Tab-separated table of C-alpha atoms in Angstrom:
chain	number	residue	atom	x	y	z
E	120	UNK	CA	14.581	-10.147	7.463
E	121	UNK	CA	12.643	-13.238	8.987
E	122	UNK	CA	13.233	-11.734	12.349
E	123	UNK	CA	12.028	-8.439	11.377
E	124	UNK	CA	9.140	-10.045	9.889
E	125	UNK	CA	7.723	-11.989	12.762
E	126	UNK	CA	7.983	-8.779	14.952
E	127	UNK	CA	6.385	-6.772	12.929
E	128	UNK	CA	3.479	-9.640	12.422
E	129	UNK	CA	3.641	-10.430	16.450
E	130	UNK	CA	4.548	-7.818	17.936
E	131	UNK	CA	3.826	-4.515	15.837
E	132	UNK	CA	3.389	-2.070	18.388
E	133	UNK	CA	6.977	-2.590	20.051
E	134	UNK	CA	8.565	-2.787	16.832
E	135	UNK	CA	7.222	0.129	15.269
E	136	UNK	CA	8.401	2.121	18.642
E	137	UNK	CA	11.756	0.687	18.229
E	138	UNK	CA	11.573	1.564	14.966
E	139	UNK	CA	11.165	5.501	15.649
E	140	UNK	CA	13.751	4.925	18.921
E	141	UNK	CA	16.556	3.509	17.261
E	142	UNK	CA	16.301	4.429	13.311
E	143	UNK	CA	18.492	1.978	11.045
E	144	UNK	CA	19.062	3.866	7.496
E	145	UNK	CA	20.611	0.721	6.035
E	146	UNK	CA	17.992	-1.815	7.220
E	147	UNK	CA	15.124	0.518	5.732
E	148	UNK	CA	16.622	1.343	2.402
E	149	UNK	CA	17.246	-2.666	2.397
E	150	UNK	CA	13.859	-3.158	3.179
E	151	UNK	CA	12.540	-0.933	0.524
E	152	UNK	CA	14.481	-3.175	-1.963
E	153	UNK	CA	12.788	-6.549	-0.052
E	154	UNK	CA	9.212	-5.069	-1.083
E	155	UNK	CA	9.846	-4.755	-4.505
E	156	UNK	CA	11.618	-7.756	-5.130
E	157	UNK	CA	8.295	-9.335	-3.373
E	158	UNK	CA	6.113	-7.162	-5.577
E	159	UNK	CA	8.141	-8.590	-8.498
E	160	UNK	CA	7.703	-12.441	-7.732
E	161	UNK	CA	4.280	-11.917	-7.126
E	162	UNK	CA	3.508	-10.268	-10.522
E	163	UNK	CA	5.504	-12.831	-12.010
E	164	UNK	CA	3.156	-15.804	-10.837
E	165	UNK	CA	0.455	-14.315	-12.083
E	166	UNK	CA	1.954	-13.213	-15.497
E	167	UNK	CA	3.253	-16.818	-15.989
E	168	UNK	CA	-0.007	-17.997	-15.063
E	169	UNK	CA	-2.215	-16.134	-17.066
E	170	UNK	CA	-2.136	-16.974	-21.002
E	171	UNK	CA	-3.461	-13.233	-21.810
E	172	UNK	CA	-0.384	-11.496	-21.087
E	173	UNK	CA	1.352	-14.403	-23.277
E	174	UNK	CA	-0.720	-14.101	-26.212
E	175	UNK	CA	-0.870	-10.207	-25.963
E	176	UNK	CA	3.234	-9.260	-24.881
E	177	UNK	CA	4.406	-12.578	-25.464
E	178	UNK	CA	8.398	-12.266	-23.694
E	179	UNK	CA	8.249	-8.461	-23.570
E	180	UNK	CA	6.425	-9.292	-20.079
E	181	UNK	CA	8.818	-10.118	-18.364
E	182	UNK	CA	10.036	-6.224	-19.030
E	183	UNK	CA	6.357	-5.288	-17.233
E	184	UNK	CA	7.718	-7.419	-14.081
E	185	UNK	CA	10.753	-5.779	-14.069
E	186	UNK	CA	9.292	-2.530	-14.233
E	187	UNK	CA	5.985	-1.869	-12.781
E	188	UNK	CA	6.572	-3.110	-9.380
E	189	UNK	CA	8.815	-0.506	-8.491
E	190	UNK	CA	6.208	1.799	-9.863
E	191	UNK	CA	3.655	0.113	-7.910
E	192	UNK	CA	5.744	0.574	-4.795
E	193	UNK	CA	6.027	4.038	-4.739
E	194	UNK	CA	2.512	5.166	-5.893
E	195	UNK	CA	1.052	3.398	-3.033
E	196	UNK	CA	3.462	5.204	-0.852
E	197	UNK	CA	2.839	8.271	-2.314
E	198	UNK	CA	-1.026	7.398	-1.401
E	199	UNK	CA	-0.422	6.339	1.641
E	200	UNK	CA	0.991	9.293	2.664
E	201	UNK	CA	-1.387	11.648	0.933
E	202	UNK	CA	-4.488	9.957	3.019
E	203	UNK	CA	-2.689	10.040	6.727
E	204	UNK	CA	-2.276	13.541	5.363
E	205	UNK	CA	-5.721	14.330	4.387
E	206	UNK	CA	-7.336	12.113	6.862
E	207	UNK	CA	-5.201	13.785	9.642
E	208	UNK	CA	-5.770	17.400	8.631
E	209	UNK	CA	-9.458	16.697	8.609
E	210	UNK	CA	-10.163	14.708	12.145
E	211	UNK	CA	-6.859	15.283	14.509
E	212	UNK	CA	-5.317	18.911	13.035
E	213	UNK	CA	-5.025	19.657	16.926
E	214	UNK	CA	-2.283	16.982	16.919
E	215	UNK	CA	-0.127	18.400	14.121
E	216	UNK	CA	2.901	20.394	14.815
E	217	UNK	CA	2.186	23.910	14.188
E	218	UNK	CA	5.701	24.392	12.855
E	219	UNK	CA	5.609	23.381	8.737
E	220	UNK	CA	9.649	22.134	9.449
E	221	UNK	CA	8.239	19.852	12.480
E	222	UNK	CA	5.174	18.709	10.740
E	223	UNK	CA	6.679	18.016	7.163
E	224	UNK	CA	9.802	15.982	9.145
E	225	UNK	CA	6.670	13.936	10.730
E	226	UNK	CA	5.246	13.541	6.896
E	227	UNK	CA	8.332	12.307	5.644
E	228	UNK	CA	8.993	9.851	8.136
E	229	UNK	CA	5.727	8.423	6.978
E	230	UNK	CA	7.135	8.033	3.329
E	231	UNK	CA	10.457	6.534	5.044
E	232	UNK	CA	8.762	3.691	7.261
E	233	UNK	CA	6.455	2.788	4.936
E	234	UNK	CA	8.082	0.074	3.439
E	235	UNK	CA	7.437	-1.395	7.266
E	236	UNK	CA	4.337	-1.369	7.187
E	237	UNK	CA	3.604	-3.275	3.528
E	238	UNK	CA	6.436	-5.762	4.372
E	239	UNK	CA	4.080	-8.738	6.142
E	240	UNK	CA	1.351	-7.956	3.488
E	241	UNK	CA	4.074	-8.114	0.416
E	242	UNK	CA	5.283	-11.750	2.059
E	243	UNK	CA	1.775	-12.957	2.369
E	244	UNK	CA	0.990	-12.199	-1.546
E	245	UNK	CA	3.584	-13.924	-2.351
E	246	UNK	CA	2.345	-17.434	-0.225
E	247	UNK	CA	-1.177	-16.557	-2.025
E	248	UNK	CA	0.143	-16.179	-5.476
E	249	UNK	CA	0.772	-19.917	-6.393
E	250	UNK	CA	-2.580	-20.671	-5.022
E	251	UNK	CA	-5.624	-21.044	-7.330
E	252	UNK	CA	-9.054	-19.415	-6.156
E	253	UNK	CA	-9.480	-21.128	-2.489
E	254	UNK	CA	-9.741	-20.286	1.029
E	255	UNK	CA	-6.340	-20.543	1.764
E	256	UNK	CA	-5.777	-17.652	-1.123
E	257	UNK	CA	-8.179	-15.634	0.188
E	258	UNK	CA	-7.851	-16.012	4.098
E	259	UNK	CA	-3.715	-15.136	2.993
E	260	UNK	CA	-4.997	-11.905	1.266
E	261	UNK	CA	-7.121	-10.869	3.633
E	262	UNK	CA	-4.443	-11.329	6.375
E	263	UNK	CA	-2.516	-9.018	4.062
E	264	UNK	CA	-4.463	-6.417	4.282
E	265	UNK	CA	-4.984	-6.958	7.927
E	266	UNK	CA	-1.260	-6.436	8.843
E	267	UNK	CA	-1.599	-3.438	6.364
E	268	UNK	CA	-3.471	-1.559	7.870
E	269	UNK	CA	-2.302	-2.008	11.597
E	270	UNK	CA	0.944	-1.209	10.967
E	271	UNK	CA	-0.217	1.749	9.673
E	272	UNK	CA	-2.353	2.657	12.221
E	273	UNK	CA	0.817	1.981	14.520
E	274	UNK	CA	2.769	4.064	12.699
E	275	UNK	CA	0.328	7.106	12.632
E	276	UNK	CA	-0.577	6.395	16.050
E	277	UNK	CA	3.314	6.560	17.168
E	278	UNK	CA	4.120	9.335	14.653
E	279	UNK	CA	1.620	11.640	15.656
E	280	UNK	CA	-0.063	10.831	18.961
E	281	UNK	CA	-3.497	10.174	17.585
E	282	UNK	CA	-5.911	7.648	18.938
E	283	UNK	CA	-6.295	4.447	16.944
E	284	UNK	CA	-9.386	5.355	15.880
E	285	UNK	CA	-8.384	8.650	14.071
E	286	UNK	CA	-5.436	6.774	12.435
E	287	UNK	CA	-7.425	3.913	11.158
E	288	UNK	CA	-10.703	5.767	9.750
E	289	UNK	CA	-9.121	9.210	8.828
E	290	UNK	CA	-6.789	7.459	6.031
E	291	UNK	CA	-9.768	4.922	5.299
E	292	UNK	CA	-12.018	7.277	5.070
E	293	UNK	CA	-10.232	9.510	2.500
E	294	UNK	CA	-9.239	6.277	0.593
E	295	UNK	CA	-13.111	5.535	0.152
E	296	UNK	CA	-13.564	9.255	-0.885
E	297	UNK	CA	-11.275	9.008	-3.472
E	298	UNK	CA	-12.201	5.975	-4.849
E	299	UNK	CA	-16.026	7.201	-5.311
E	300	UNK	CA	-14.864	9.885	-6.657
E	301	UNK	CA	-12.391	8.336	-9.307
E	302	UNK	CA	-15.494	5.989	-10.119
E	303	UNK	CA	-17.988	8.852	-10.828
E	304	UNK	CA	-15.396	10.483	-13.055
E	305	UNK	CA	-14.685	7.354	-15.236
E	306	UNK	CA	-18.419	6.553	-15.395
E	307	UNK	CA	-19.310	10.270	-15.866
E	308	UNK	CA	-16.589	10.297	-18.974
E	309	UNK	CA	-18.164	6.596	-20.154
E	310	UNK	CA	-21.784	8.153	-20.043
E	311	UNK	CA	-20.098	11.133	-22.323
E	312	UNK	CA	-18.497	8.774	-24.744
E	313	UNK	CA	-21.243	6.616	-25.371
E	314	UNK	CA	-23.608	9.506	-25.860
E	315	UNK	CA	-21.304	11.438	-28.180
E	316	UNK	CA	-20.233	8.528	-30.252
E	317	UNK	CA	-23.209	6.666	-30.290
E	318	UNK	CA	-21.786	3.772	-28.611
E	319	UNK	CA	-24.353	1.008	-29.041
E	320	UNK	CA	-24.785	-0.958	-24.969
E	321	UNK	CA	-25.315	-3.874	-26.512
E	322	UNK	CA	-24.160	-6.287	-29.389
């Protein structure tokens, strides 16, 4: 996994085509099980870390760590996918398969490979968790994210035969769609509930 992990970090391009040449079931489904193990250590620092999540679930979570990260895992997949989706349909449709079979077997290799490309950004989390608020937590978490999204333009770029900048701003831009629109719901909902209950701003 070490191996895998400095090519991906190094040399992403070459092993993301390798990846798509030469498909290894057994290492992917492994790798799959990697991530959330990561995801797990990494909410686990910051559960034992934080006294609100003693005071408030006291043992019980530990259960939370056992059980959200695979949760985590497969929402952001599930997101991931759903952006390359939407952000592909609106800027590169041209370079879609017109056959649904074709183009969904393109999809779901998206859903299978992503565990690649969250694997560096996983690792790094967990270096940053055991660090208090400092450069060297957030130059690891921005690194993350880095690595995140390369891969993923790789993997769209490979995938599909889109230019890099279709597979990094499509997704992105869809992501920031969402988000403004998730935030205009919730305060559109908060302006509701304060205004039918009365709910006084201030103390």
């Amino acid at each position: 996994m070490l191996s895998l992990l400095g090519r991906l970090m190094f040399r992403s391009q070459e092993s993301i085509q390798l990846l798509l040449q030469k498909p290894n079931a057994n290492l992917t489904s492994r790798l799959a099980n990697v991530v959330i193990v990561l995801l797990m250590i990494n909410m686990a620092f910051y559960f034992a870390i934080d006294p609100f999540f003693e005071s408030q679930f006291g043992n019980y979570k530990w259960i939370f760590v056992l059980l959200l990260p695979p949760v985590q895992f497969i929402v952001q997949r599930f997101l991931f996918v759903l952006t390359s989706r939407l952000g592909l349909l609106m800027f590169a449709s041209d370079r879609l398969p017109v056959d649904k079979i074709e183009r969904q077997s393109k999809w779901n290799l998206l859903k299978k490979y992503y565990p690649y490309t969250f694997y560096p950004t996983a690792v790094l989390s967990v270096l940053a968790a055991p660090l208090s608020a400092s450069f060297f937590l957030i130059f690891l978490v921005f690194l993350g994210l880095i690595y995140m999204y390369l891969l993923r333009v790789q993997l769209l770029k490979e995938v599909f035969g889109v230019s890099g900048a279709v597979a990094f701003w499509g997704p992105l831009l869809v992501e920031l769609l969402i988000s403004f629109v998730i935030t205009m719901i919730v305060f559109l909902l908060t302006f509701i509930a304060i205004s039918v209950f009365n709910i006084p701003l201030a103390p």
